[in-house]
N, CA and C of each residue as an Amber inpcrd file, in Angstrom:
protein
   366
 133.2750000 124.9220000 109.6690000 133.0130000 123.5170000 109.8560000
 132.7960000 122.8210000 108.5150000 132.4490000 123.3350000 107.2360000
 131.7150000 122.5270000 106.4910000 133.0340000 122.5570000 105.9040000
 134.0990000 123.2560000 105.3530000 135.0510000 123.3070000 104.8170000
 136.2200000 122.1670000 105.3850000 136.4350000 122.1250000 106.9220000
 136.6480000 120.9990000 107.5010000 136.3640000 119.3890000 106.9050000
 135.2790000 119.6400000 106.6560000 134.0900000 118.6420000 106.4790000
 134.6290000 118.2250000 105.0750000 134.5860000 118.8530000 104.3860000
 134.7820000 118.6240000 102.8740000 136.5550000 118.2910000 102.7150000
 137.6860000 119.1860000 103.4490000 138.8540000 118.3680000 103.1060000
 138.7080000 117.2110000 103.8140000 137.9940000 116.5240000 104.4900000
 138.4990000 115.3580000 105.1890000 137.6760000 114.1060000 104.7470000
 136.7110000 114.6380000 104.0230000 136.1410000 113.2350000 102.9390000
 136.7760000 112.5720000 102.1490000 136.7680000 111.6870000 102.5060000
 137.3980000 110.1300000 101.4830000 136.3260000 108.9460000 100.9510000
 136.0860000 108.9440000 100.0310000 135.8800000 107.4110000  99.5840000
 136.2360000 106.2040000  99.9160000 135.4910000 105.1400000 100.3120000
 136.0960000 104.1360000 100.9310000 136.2050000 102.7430000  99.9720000
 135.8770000 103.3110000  98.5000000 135.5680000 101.9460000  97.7040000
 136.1660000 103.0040000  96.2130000 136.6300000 102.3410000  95.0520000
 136.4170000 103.0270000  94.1670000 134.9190000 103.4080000  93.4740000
 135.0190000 104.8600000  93.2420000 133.8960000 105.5000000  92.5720000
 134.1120000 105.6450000  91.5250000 133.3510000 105.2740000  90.1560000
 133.7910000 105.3150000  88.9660000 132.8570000 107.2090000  88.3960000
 133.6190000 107.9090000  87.9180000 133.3320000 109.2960000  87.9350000
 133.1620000 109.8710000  86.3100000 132.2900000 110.5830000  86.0040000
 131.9930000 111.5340000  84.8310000 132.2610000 112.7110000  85.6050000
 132.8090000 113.6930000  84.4620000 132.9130000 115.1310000  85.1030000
 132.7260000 115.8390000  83.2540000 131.8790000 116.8530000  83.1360000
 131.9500000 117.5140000  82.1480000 132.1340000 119.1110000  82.4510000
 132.5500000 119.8060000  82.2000000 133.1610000 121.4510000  82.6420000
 133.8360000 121.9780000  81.4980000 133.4340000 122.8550000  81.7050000
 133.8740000 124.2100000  80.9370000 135.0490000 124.7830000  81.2690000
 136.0320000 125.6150000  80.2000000 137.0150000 126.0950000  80.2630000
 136.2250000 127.3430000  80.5280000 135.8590000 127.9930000  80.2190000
 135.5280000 129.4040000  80.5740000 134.2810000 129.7640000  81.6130000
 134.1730000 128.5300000  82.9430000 132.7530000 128.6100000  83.9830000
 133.6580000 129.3750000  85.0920000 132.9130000 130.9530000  84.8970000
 133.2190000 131.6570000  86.1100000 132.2850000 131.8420000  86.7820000
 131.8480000 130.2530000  87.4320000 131.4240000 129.7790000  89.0710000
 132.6820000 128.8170000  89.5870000 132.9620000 128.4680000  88.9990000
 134.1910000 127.2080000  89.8460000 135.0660000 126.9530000  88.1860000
 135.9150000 128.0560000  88.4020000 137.1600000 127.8860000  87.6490000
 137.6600000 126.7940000  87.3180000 137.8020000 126.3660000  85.3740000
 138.3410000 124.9710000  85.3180000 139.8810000 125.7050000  85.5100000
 140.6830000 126.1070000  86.2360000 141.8330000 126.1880000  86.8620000
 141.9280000 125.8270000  88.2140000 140.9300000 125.8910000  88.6980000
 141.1450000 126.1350000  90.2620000 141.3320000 127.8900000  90.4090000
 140.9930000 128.7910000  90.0510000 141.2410000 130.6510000  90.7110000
 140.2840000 130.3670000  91.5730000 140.4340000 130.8100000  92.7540000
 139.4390000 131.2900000  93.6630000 139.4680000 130.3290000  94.8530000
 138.8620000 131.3080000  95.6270000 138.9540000 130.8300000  97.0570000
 138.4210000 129.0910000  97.2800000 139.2720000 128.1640000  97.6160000
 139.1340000 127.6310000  98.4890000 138.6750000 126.2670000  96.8390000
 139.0820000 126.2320000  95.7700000 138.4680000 125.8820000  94.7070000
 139.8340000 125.0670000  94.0630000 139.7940000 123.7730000  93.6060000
 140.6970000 122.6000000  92.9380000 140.4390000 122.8650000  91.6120000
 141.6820000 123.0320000  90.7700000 141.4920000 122.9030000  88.9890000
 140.9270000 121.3030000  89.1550000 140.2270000 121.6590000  88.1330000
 139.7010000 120.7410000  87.1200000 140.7540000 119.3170000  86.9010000
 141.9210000 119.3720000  86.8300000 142.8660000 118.4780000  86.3620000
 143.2500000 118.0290000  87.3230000 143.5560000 118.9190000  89.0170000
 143.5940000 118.4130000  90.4500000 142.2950000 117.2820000  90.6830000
 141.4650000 117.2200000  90.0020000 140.3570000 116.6770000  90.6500000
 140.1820000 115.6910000  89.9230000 140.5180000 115.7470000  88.7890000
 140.6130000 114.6610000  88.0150000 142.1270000 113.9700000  88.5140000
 142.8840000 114.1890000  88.9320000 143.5690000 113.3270000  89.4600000
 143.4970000 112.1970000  90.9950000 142.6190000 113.2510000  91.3500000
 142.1920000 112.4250000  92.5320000 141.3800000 111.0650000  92.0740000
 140.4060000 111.1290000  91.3610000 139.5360000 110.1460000  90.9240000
 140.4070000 109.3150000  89.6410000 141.3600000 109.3160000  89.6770000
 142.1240000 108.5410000  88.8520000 143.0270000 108.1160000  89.8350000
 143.2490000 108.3920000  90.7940000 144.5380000 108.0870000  92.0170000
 143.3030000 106.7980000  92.6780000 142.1080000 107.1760000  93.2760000
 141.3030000 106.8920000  93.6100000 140.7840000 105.5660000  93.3530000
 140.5120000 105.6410000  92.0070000 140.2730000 103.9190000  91.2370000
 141.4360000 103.2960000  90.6860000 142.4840000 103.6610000  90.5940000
 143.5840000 103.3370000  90.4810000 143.5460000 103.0150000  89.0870000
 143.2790000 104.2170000  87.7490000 142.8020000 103.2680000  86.5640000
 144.5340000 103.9690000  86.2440000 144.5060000 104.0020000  84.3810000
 145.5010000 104.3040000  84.1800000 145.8580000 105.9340000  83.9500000
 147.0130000 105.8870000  83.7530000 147.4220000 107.1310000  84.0260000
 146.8630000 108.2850000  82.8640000 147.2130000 107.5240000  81.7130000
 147.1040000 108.2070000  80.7700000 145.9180000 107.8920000  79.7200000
 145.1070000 108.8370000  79.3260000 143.5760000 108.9360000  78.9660000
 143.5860000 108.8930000  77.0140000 142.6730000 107.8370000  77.0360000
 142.5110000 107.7750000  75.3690000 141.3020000 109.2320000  75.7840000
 141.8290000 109.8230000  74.5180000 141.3110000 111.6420000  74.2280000
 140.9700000 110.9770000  72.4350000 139.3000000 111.7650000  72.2750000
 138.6920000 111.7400000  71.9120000 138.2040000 112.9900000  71.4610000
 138.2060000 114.0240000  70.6210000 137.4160000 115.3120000  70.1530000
 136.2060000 115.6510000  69.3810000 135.2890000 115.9940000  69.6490000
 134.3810000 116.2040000  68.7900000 133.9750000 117.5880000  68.6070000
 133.3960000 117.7600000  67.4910000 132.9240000 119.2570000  67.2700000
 130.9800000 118.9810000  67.8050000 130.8150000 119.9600000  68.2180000
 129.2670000 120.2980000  67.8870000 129.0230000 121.4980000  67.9170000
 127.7300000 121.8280000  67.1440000 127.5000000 123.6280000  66.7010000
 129.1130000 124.6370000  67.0320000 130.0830000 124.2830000  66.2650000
 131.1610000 125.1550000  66.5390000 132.0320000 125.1800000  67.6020000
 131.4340000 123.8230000  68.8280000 131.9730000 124.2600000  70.1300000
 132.5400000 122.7740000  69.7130000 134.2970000 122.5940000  69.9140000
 134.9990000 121.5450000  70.4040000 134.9840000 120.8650000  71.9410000
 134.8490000 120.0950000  72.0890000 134.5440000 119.0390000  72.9510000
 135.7920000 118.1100000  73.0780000 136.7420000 118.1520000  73.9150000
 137.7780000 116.4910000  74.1270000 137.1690000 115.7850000  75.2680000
 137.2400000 114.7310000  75.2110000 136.9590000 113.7000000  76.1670000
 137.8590000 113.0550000  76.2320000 138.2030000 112.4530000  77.7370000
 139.4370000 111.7100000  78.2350000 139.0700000 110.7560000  79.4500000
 139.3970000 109.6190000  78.9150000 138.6330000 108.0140000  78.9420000
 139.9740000 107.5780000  80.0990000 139.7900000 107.6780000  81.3970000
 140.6460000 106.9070000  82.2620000 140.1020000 105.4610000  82.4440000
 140.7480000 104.8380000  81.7990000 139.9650000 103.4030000  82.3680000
 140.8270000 101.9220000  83.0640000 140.4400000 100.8680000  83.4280000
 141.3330000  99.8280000  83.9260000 141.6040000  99.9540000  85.1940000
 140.7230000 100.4870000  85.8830000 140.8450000 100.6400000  87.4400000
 140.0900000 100.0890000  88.1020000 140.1050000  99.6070000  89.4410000
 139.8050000  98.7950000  90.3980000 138.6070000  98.5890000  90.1430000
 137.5380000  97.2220000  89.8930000 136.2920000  96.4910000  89.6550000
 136.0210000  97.3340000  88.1890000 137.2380000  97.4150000  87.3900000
 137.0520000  97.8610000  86.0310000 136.1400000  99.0740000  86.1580000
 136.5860000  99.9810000  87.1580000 135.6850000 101.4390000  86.7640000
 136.6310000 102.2310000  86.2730000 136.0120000 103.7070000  85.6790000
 136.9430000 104.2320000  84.9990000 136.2670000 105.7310000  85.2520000
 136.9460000 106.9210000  84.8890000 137.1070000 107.7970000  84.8300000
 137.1070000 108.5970000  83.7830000 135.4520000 109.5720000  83.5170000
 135.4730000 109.8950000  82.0340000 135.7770000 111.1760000  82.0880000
 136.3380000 112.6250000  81.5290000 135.8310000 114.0830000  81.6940000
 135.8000000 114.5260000  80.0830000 134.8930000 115.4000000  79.6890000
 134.4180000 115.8850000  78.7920000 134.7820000 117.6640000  79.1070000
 135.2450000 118.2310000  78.5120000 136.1860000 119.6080000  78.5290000
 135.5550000 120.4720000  77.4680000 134.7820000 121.0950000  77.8200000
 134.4470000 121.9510000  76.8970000 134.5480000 123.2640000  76.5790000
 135.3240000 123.3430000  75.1570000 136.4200000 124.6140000  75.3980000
 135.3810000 125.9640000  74.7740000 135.5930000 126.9100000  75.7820000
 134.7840000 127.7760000  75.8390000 133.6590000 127.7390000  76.5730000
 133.0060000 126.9080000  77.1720000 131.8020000 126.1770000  77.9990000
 132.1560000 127.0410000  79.5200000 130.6650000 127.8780000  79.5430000
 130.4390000 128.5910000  80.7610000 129.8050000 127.5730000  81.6770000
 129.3800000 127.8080000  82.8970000 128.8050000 127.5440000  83.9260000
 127.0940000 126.7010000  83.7660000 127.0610000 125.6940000  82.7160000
 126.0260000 125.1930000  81.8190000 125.5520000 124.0530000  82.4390000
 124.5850000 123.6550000  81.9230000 124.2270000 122.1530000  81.4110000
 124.1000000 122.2810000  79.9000000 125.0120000 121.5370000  79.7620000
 125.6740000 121.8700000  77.9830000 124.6350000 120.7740000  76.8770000
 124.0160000 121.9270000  76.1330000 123.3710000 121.5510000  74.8700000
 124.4760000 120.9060000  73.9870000 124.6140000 119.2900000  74.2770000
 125.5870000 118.7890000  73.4550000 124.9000000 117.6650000  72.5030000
 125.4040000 117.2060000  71.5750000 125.2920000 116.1200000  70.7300000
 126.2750000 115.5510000  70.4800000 127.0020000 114.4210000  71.0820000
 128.0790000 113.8470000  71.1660000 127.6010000 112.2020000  69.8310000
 128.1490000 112.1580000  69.2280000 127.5510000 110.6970000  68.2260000
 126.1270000 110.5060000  69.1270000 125.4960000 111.2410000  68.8890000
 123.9120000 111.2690000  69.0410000 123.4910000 111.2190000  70.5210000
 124.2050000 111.3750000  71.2570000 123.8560000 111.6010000  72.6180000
 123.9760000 112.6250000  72.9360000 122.7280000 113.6100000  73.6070000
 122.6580000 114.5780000  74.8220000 123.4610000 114.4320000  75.8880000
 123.9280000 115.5230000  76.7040000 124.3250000 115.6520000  77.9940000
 123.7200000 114.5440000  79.2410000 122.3420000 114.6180000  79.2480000
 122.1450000 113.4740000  80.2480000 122.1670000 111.7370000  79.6370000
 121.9070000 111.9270000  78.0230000 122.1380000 110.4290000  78.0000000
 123.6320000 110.2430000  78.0050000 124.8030000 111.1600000  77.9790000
 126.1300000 110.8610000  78.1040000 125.8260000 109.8220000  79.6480000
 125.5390000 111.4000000  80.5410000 125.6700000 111.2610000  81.9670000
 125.0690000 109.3900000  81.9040000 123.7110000 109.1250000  81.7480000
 123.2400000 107.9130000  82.0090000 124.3170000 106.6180000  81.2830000
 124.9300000 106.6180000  80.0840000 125.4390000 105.6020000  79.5520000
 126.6190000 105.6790000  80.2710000 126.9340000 106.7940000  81.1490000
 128.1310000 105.8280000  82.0580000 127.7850000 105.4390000  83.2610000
 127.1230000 105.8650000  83.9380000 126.5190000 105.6480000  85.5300000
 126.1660000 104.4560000  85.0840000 125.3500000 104.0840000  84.0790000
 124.6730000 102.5080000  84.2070000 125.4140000 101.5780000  83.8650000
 126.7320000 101.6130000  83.4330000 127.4500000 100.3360000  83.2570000
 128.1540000 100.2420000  84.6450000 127.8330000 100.7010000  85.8820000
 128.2510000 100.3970000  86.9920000 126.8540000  99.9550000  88.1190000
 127.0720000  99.0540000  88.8710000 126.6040000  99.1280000  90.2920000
 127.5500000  99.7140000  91.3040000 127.1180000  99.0150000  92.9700000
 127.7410000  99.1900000  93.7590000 128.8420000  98.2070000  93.8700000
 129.0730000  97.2820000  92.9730000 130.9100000  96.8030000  93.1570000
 131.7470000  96.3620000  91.6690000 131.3320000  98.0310000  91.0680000
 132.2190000  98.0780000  89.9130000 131.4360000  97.8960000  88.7740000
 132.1830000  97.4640000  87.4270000 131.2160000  97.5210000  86.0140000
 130.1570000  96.0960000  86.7290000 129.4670000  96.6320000  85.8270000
 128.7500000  95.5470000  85.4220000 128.7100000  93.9970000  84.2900000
């Protein structure tokens, strides 16, 4: 039932989405391996199909302590929300000790959630 449950959810408004993941998290494969589990790039397409932003993502790289970081900026989609993911190569199954131009992991997370309400940017 719950699997049911989960292919048949839809969004009924655009959701403007952060996703940060690891290339190497063996809990939920950034490929998609494993039972019943969407790559990383499947899912990011949905939430770009979803808000209808653009197709193709200004990519952004940063280093921190040795670990490369790209970020890929979908933006221009419906009530101007957009679609961020942060890829972190080598990044296990974490909440990632990052320093992005002086932001932590949750102030990433917060500086995008808050330029939205419930009908788009702000």
């Amino acid at each position: 039932m719950m699997e049911e449950t989960y292919q048949n959810c839809e969004a009924s408004r655009p959701v403007p989405m952060i996703n940060l993941h690891g290339t190497a998290d063996f809990v939920v494969p950034y490929d998609g391996s494993g039972e019943g589990l969407m790559g990383i790039d499947s899912v990011m397409q949905y939430w770009i199909r979803l808000n209808q932003t653009s197709d193709s993502a200004t990519v952004n790289s940063f280093t921190y302590l040795g670990t490369t970081i790209e970020q890929y900026v979908y933006e221009g989609g419906t009530n101007q929300t957009a679609v961020e993911h942060f890829k972190v190569l080598g990044g296990g199954h974490d909440w990632f000790d990052l320093d992005i131009e002086g932001a932590n992991t949750s102030e990433l997370i917060w500086n995008f959630v808050s330029r939205y309400d419930m009908n788009g940017r702000r």
